[in-house]
Amino acid sequence: MKDKFYAYIQALQNTICDKLEAIDGSATFKEDLWERPEGGGGRTRVIQNGNVFEKGGVNISAVHGELPDSMKAYFKVEQADFFACGLSLVLHPENPMIPTVHANWRYFELYDQNGKVVDQWFGGGQDLTPYYLFEEDARHFHTVCKAACDQHHPKFYTEYKEKCDFYFWNAHRNEARGVGGLFFDYCKPTEEFSLEQWYNFVTEVGDSFLLSYVPIVERRKELPYSEKQRDWQEIRRGRYVEFNLVHDKGTLFGLKTNGRIESILMSLPPKVQWRYDHNPELGSEESKLLDVLKSPRNWIEN
């Protein structure tokens, strides 16, 4: 399964990068092949200073070795080797009318001392972080997510949408990072749902990503914006940074496993502001966004 899924994310990385370059029309992805001393490596691709994307990355990796002490405690094992592979992407557009998007699809194996697989699971998801609220964009994103889920189980969308709202909650700010999407983890084989079925589900979600995001970019990329709106985007990006460095499991896992720091911090936006006690005017477009972030909503009828 690990070889099959890694082949899938290699192909998906190519598909996504090709499409994003075509949309941007100016910048191209810079590729960086790297190796992890403890085992494995990856292929990082970064796009910067484009017509549409100010900064973005679409990264794949496959790493293996002895589980670090910090993760042994987390998984409650004394000795174990692991294998983990996945695709992770973050796109920060220049225009504040276009939302930032994040997605990740991953596969994990744990082995005993004889190299036998003792645990295995899939995880992943995707979420949208707007700076200005266009409700039709949120509905579109969630509609595509639901369609992918519904191909595999009628309850998946509702369950994973709720988990996304819970996971991407910036607790110290008492607000969501964005308008949500999907989040699933520890998707393990059972009598009801085999590992192959989980693979089919995760790849269905991965294959639907461009459909969920590209139409939004196309709708918004030519919209005009002011310096004030750009300031607001940079202030909101600060909250994105806070979440990634304080709460995000993937970032923390990478740091604890001696991950490649450039790839781990690739998700951070290039220009960010922190202003003391900044609050938008009541009734403004900026405050409308905060109203939604304070109380996550259902964007489509289930």
PDB file of N, CA and C in Angstrom, residues 115-149:
ATOM      1  N   GLY A 115       9.904  -5.972  11.723  1.00  0.00           N
ATOM      2  CA  GLY A 115       9.547  -5.308  10.476  1.00  0.00           C
ATOM      3  C   GLY A 115       8.133  -5.576  10.003  1.00  0.00           C
ATOM      4  N   LYS A 116       7.333  -6.205  10.849  1.00  0.00           N
ATOM      5  CA  LYS A 116       5.948  -6.497  10.497  1.00  0.00           C
ATOM      6  C   LYS A 116       5.064  -5.271  10.776  1.00  0.00           C
ATOM      7  N   VAL A 117       4.157  -4.996   9.851  1.00  0.00           N
ATOM      8  CA  VAL A 117       3.231  -3.875  10.043  1.00  0.00           C
ATOM      9  C   VAL A 117       2.289  -4.198  11.202  1.00  0.00           C
ATOM     10  N   VAL A 118       2.291  -3.341  12.224  1.00  0.00           N
ATOM     11  CA  VAL A 118       1.407  -3.553  13.372  1.00  0.00           C
ATOM     12  C   VAL A 118       0.292  -2.518  13.417  1.00  0.00           C
ATOM     13  N   ASP A 119       0.431  -1.446  12.657  1.00  0.00           N
ATOM     14  CA  ASP A 119      -0.630  -0.446  12.582  1.00  0.00           C
ATOM     15  C   ASP A 119      -0.456   0.354  11.289  1.00  0.00           C
ATOM     16  N   GLN A 120      -1.571   0.781  10.713  1.00  0.00           N
ATOM     17  CA  GLN A 120      -1.512   1.545   9.469  1.00  0.00           C
ATOM     18  C   GLN A 120      -2.794   2.365   9.326  1.00  0.00           C
ATOM     19  N   TRP A 121      -2.660   3.552   8.773  1.00  0.00           N
ATOM     20  CA  TRP A 121      -3.836   4.384   8.624  1.00  0.00           C
ATOM     21  C   TRP A 121      -3.598   5.494   7.601  1.00  0.00           C
ATOM     22  N   PHE A 122      -4.708   6.039   7.113  1.00  0.00           N
ATOM     23  CA  PHE A 122      -4.704   7.221   6.264  1.00  0.00           C
ATOM     24  C   PHE A 122      -5.194   8.417   7.056  1.00  0.00           C
ATOM     25  N   GLY A 123      -4.836   9.596   6.558  1.00  0.00           N
ATOM     26  CA  GLY A 123      -5.353  10.837   7.124  1.00  0.00           C
ATOM     27  C   GLY A 123      -5.318  11.918   6.064  1.00  0.00           C
ATOM     28  N   GLY A 124      -5.918  13.054   6.397  1.00  0.00           N
ATOM     29  CA  GLY A 124      -5.848  14.156   5.444  1.00  0.00           C
ATOM     30  C   GLY A 124      -6.985  15.140   5.577  1.00  0.00           C
ATOM     31  N   GLY A 125      -7.164  15.901   4.526  1.00  0.00           N
ATOM     32  CA  GLY A 125      -8.225  16.894   4.499  1.00  0.00           C
ATOM     33  C   GLY A 125      -7.819  18.125   3.726  1.00  0.00           C
ATOM     34  N   GLN A 126      -8.737  19.063   3.666  1.00  0.00           N
ATOM     35  CA  GLN A 126      -8.479  20.326   2.975  1.00  0.00           C
ATOM     36  C   GLN A 126      -9.390  21.393   3.580  1.00  0.00           C
ATOM     37  N   ASP A 127      -8.874  22.621   3.637  1.00  0.00           N
ATOM     38  CA  ASP A 127      -9.667  23.691   4.250  1.00  0.00           C
ATOM     39  C   ASP A 127      -9.363  25.019   3.577  1.00  0.00           C
ATOM     40  N   LEU A 128     -10.333  25.923   3.658  1.00  0.00           N
ATOM     41  CA  LEU A 128     -10.305  27.205   2.944  1.00  0.00           C
ATOM     42  C   LEU A 128     -10.249  28.346   3.948  1.00  0.00           C
ATOM     43  N   THR A 129      -9.344  29.303   3.713  1.00  0.00           N
ATOM     44  CA  THR A 129      -9.179  30.444   4.618  1.00  0.00           C
ATOM     45  C   THR A 129      -9.346  31.752   3.849  1.00  0.00           C
ATOM     46  N   PRO A 130     -10.563  32.284   3.804  1.00  0.00           N
ATOM     47  CA  PRO A 130     -10.789  33.552   3.085  1.00  0.00           C
ATOM     48  C   PRO A 130     -10.410  34.759   3.933  1.00  0.00           C
ATOM     49  N   TYR A 131     -10.158  35.862   3.243  1.00  0.00           N
ATOM     50  CA  TYR A 131      -9.900  37.147   3.898  1.00  0.00           C
ATOM     51  C   TYR A 131     -11.115  38.051   3.763  1.00  0.00           C
ATOM     52  N   TYR A 132     -11.872  37.828   2.692  1.00  0.00           N
ATOM     53  CA  TYR A 132     -13.172  38.462   2.491  1.00  0.00           C
ATOM     54  C   TYR A 132     -14.170  37.365   2.168  1.00  0.00           C
ATOM     55  N   LEU A 133     -15.327  37.448   2.786  1.00  0.00           N
ATOM     56  CA  LEU A 133     -16.277  36.349   2.715  1.00  0.00           C
ATOM     57  C   LEU A 133     -17.158  36.454   1.473  1.00  0.00           C
ATOM     58  N   PHE A 134     -17.009  35.483   0.583  1.00  0.00           N
ATOM     59  CA  PHE A 134     -17.941  35.270  -0.519  1.00  0.00           C
ATOM     60  C   PHE A 134     -18.621  33.933  -0.233  1.00  0.00           C
ATOM     61  N   GLU A 135     -19.876  34.016   0.167  1.00  0.00           N
ATOM     62  CA  GLU A 135     -20.548  32.801   0.613  1.00  0.00           C
ATOM     63  C   GLU A 135     -20.627  31.744  -0.479  1.00  0.00           C
ATOM     64  N   GLU A 136     -20.754  32.181  -1.741  1.00  0.00           N
ATOM     65  CA  GLU A 136     -20.833  31.198  -2.820  1.00  0.00           C
ATOM     66  C   GLU A 136     -19.533  30.419  -2.967  1.00  0.00           C
ATOM     67  N   ASP A 137     -18.401  31.035  -2.603  1.00  0.00           N
ATOM     68  CA  ASP A 137     -17.126  30.320  -2.653  1.00  0.00           C
ATOM     69  C   ASP A 137     -17.072  29.235  -1.582  1.00  0.00           C
ATOM     70  N   ALA A 138     -17.510  29.565  -0.378  1.00  0.00           N
ATOM     71  CA  ALA A 138     -17.539  28.572   0.700  1.00  0.00           C
ATOM     72  C   ALA A 138     -18.477  27.428   0.350  1.00  0.00           C
ATOM     73  N   ARG A 139     -19.639  27.768  -0.218  1.00  0.00           N
ATOM     74  CA  ARG A 139     -20.596  26.723  -0.607  1.00  0.00           C
ATOM     75  C   ARG A 139     -20.011  25.819  -1.689  1.00  0.00           C
ATOM     76  N   HIS A 140     -19.327  26.428  -2.661  1.00  0.00           N
ATOM     77  CA  HIS A 140     -18.728  25.623  -3.730  1.00  0.00           C
ATOM     78  C   HIS A 140     -17.693  24.664  -3.165  1.00  0.00           C
ATOM     79  N   PHE A 141     -16.804  25.170  -2.336  1.00  0.00           N
ATOM     80  CA  PHE A 141     -15.741  24.345  -1.756  1.00  0.00           C
ATOM     81  C   PHE A 141     -16.336  23.163  -0.995  1.00  0.00           C
ATOM     82  N   HIS A 142     -17.333  23.434  -0.169  1.00  0.00           N
ATOM     83  CA  HIS A 142     -17.946  22.375   0.630  1.00  0.00           C
ATOM     84  C   HIS A 142     -18.768  21.419  -0.228  1.00  0.00           C
ATOM     85  N   THR A 143     -19.392  21.921  -1.274  1.00  0.00           N
ATOM     86  CA  THR A 143     -20.179  21.056  -2.156  1.00  0.00           C
ATOM     87  C   THR A 143     -19.291  20.019  -2.831  1.00  0.00           C
ATOM     88  N   VAL A 144     -18.118  20.435  -3.287  1.00  0.00           N
ATOM     89  CA  VAL A 144     -17.180  19.497  -3.907  1.00  0.00           C
ATOM     90  C   VAL A 144     -16.667  18.495  -2.877  1.00  0.00           C
ATOM     91  N   CYS A 145     -16.354  18.974  -1.679  1.00  0.00           N
ATOM     92  CA  CYS A 145     -15.911  18.074  -0.611  1.00  0.00           C
ATOM     93  C   CYS A 145     -16.980  17.021  -0.313  1.00  0.00           C
ATOM     94  N   LYS A 146     -18.218  17.461  -0.233  1.00  0.00           N
ATOM     95  CA  LYS A 146     -19.319  16.534   0.088  1.00  0.00           C
ATOM     96  C   LYS A 146     -19.520  15.509  -1.025  1.00  0.00           C
ATOM     97  N   ALA A 147     -19.409  15.956  -2.266  1.00  0.00           N
ATOM     98  CA  ALA A 147     -19.599  15.037  -3.390  1.00  0.00           C
ATOM     99  C   ALA A 147     -18.556  13.925  -3.364  1.00  0.00           C
ATOM    100  N   ALA A 148     -17.309  14.281  -3.027  1.00  0.00           N
ATOM    101  CA  ALA A 148     -16.255  13.264  -2.939  1.00  0.00           C
ATOM    102  C   ALA A 148     -16.545  12.288  -1.801  1.00  0.00           C
ATOM    103  N   CYS A 149     -16.972  12.815  -0.658  1.00  0.00           N
ATOM    104  CA  CYS A 149     -17.286  11.961   0.488  1.00  0.00           C
ATOM    105  C   CYS A 149     -18.460  11.028   0.203  1.00  0.00           C
TER     106      CYS A 149
END
